[in-house]
Coordinates of C-alpha atoms in Angstrom, one line a residue:
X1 CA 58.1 -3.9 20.4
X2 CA 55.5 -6.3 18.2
X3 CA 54.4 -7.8 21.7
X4 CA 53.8 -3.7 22.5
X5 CA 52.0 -2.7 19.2
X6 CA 49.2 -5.5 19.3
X7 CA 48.9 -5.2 22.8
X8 CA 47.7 -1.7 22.1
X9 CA 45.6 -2.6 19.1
X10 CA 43.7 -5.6 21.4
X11 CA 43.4 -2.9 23.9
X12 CA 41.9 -0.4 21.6
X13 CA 40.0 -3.2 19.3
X14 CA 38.3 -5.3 22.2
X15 CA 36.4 -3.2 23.8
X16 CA 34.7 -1.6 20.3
X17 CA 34.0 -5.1 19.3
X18 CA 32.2 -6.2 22.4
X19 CA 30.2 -3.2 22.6
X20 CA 29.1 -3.6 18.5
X21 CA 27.9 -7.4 19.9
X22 CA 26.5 -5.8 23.1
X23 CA 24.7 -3.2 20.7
X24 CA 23.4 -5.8 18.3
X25 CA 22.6 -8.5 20.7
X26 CA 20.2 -5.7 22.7
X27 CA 18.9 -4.5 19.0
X28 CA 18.0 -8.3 17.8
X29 CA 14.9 -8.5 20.8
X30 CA 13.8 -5.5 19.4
X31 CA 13.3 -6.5 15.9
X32 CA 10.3 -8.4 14.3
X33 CA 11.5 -11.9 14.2
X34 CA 11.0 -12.4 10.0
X35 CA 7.5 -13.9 8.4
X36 CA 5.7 -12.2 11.9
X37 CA 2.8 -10.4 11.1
X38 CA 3.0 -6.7 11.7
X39 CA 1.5 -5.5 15.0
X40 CA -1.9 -3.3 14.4
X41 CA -3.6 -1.5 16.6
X42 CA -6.9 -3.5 17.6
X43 CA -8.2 -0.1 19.0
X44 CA -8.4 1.4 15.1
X45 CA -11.5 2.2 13.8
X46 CA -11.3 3.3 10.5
X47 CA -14.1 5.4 9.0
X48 CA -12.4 6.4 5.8
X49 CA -9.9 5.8 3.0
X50 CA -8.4 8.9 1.1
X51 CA -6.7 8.3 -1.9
X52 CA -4.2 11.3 -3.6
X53 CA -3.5 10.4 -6.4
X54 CA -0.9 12.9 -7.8
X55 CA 0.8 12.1 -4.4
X56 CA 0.6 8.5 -5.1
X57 CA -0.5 7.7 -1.7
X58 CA -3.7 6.1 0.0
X59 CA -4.4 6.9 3.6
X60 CA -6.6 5.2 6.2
X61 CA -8.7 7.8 8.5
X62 CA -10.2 7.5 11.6
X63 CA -12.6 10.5 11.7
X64 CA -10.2 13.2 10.1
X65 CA -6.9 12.1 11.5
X66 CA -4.9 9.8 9.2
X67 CA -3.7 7.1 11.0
X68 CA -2.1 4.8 8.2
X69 CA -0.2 5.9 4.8
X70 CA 0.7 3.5 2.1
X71 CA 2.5 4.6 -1.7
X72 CA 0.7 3.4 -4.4
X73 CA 0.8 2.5 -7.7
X74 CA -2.3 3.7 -10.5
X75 CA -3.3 2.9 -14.1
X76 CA -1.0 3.4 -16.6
X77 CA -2.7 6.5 -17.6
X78 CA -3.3 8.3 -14.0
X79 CA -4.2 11.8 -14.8
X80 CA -7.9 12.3 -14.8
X81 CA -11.1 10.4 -14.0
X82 CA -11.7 7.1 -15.6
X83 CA -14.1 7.4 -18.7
X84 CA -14.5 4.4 -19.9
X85 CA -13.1 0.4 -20.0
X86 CA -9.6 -0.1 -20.8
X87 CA -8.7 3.9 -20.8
X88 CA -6.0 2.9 -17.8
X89 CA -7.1 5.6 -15.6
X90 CA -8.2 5.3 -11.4
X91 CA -11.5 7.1 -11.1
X92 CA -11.3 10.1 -8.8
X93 CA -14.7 10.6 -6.6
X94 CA -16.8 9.0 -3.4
X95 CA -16.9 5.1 -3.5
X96 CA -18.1 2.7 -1.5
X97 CA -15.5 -0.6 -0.5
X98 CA -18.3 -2.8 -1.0
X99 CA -16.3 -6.8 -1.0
X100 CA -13.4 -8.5 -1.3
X101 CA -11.7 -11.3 -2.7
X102 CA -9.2 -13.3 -1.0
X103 CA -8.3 -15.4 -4.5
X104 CA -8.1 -12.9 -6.6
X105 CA -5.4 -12.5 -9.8
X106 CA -3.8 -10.1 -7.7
X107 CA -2.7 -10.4 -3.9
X108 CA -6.2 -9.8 -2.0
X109 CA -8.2 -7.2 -3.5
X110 CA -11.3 -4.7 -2.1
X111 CA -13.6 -3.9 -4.4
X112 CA -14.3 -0.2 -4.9
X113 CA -18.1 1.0 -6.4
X114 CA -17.1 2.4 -9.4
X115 CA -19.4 2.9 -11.6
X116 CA -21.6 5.0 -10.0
X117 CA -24.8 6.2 -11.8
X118 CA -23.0 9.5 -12.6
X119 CA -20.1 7.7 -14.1
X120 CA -22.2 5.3 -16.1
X121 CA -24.6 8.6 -17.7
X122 CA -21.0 10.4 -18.2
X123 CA -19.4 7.2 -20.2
X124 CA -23.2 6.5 -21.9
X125 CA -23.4 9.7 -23.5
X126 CA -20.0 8.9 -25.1
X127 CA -21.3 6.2 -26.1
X128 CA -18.7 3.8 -23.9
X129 CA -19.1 1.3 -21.3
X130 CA -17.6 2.9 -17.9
X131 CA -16.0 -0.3 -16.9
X132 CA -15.8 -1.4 -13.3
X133 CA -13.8 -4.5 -11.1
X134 CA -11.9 -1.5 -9.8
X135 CA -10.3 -2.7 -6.9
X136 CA -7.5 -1.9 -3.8
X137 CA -5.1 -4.8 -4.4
X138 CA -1.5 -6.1 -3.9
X139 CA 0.6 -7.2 -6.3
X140 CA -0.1 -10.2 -9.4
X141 CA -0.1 -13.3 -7.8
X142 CA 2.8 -14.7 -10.2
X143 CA 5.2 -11.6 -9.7
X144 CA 7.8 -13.7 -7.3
X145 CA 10.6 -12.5 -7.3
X146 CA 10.4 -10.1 -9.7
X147 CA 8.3 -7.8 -6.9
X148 CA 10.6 -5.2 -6.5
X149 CA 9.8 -4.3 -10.3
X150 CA 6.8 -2.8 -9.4
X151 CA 7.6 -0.6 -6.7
X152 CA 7.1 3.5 -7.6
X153 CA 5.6 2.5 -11.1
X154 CA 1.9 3.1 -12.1
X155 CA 0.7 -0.4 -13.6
X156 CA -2.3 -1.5 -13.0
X157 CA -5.3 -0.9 -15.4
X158 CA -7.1 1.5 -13.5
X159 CA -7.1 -0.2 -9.9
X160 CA -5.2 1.0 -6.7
X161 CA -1.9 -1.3 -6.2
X162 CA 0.0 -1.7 -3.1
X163 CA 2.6 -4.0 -1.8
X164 CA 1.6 -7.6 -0.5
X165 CA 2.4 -6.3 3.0
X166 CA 0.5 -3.3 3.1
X167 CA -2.3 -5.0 1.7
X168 CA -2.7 -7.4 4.6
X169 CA -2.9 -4.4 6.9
X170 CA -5.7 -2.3 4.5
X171 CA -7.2 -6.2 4.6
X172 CA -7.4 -6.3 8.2
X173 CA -7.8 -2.6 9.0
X174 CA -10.8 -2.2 6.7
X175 CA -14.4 -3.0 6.7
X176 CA -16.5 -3.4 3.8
X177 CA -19.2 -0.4 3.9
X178 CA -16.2 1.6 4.3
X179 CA -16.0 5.2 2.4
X180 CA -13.1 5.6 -0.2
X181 CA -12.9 9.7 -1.5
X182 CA -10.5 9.3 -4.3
X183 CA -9.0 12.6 -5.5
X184 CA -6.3 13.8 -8.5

């Protein structure tokens, strides 16, 4: 009667576990073996960045179709254009990605044009300096382990922030001269 009962069980156990193995072994030479870089399209041309920010998300055009999408994070003080230094806000308008920085404080950073001479009048007449070293960037160099922290917050102080990963695609994807339309 035992010999009978795990008979059975093999009989019904067996064949479930070899094709879970079977299953995973034909699912590992599908995955990205780990520390491989991402695959990107060589044929890309992007013409445009779009940035939403009450979506929190930045997209990479070519011509009008969005090809990439990326969550990001803002300045601690999103809502609105940026007035002046330190006010923690990501100006909304049409930039220029003008350079880059591969040592910056942050992981890799583009530099976007703000201030433009519109935004330097607005922030004059205040009386204020407009600020600048507004940037795409990843996260801060020292945030080890602690990366995950940052995810779905808005912390930067007025820059665009996305993750270390993504930021080595915008890197690679992107040219400088490139056109970045902000937008609330």
């Amino acid at each position: 009667m035992i010999f009978r009962v795990f008979l059975s069980l093999m009989l019904v156990v067996l064949p479930a576990m070899a094709s879970s193995s079977e299953l995973l072994a034909r699912a590992d030479t599908r995955m990205a073996m780990p520390g491989s870089e991402p695959m990107l399209e060589e044929h890309l041309n992007i013409t445009k960045v779009l940035v939403r920010k009450s979506e929190r998300r930045l997209y990479l055009l070519s011509g009008e179709h969005k090809v990439r999408s990326y969550r990001i994070s803002l300045g601690g003080n999103p809502i609105g254009h940026k007035l002046y230094e330190g006010d923690k806000r990501t100006p909304e308008g049409d930039y220029i990605l003008d350079w880059r920085n591969a040592n910056s404080d942050f992981y890799k950073s583009i530099h976007i044009s703000y201030p433009n001479a519109r935004d330097r009048e607005l922030a004059e007449a205040w009386g204020l300096n407009p600020g600048g070293s507004i940037m795409i960037h990843g996260l801060p160099n020292e945030a080890g382990d602690l990366a995950f922290a940052y995810a779905g917050l808005d912390w930067t102080e007025g820059c665009i922030a996305v993750t270390n990963e993504e930021m080595d695609e915008i890197w690679a994807l992107v040219d400088n001269g490139t056109p970045i339309r902000i937008l609330p």
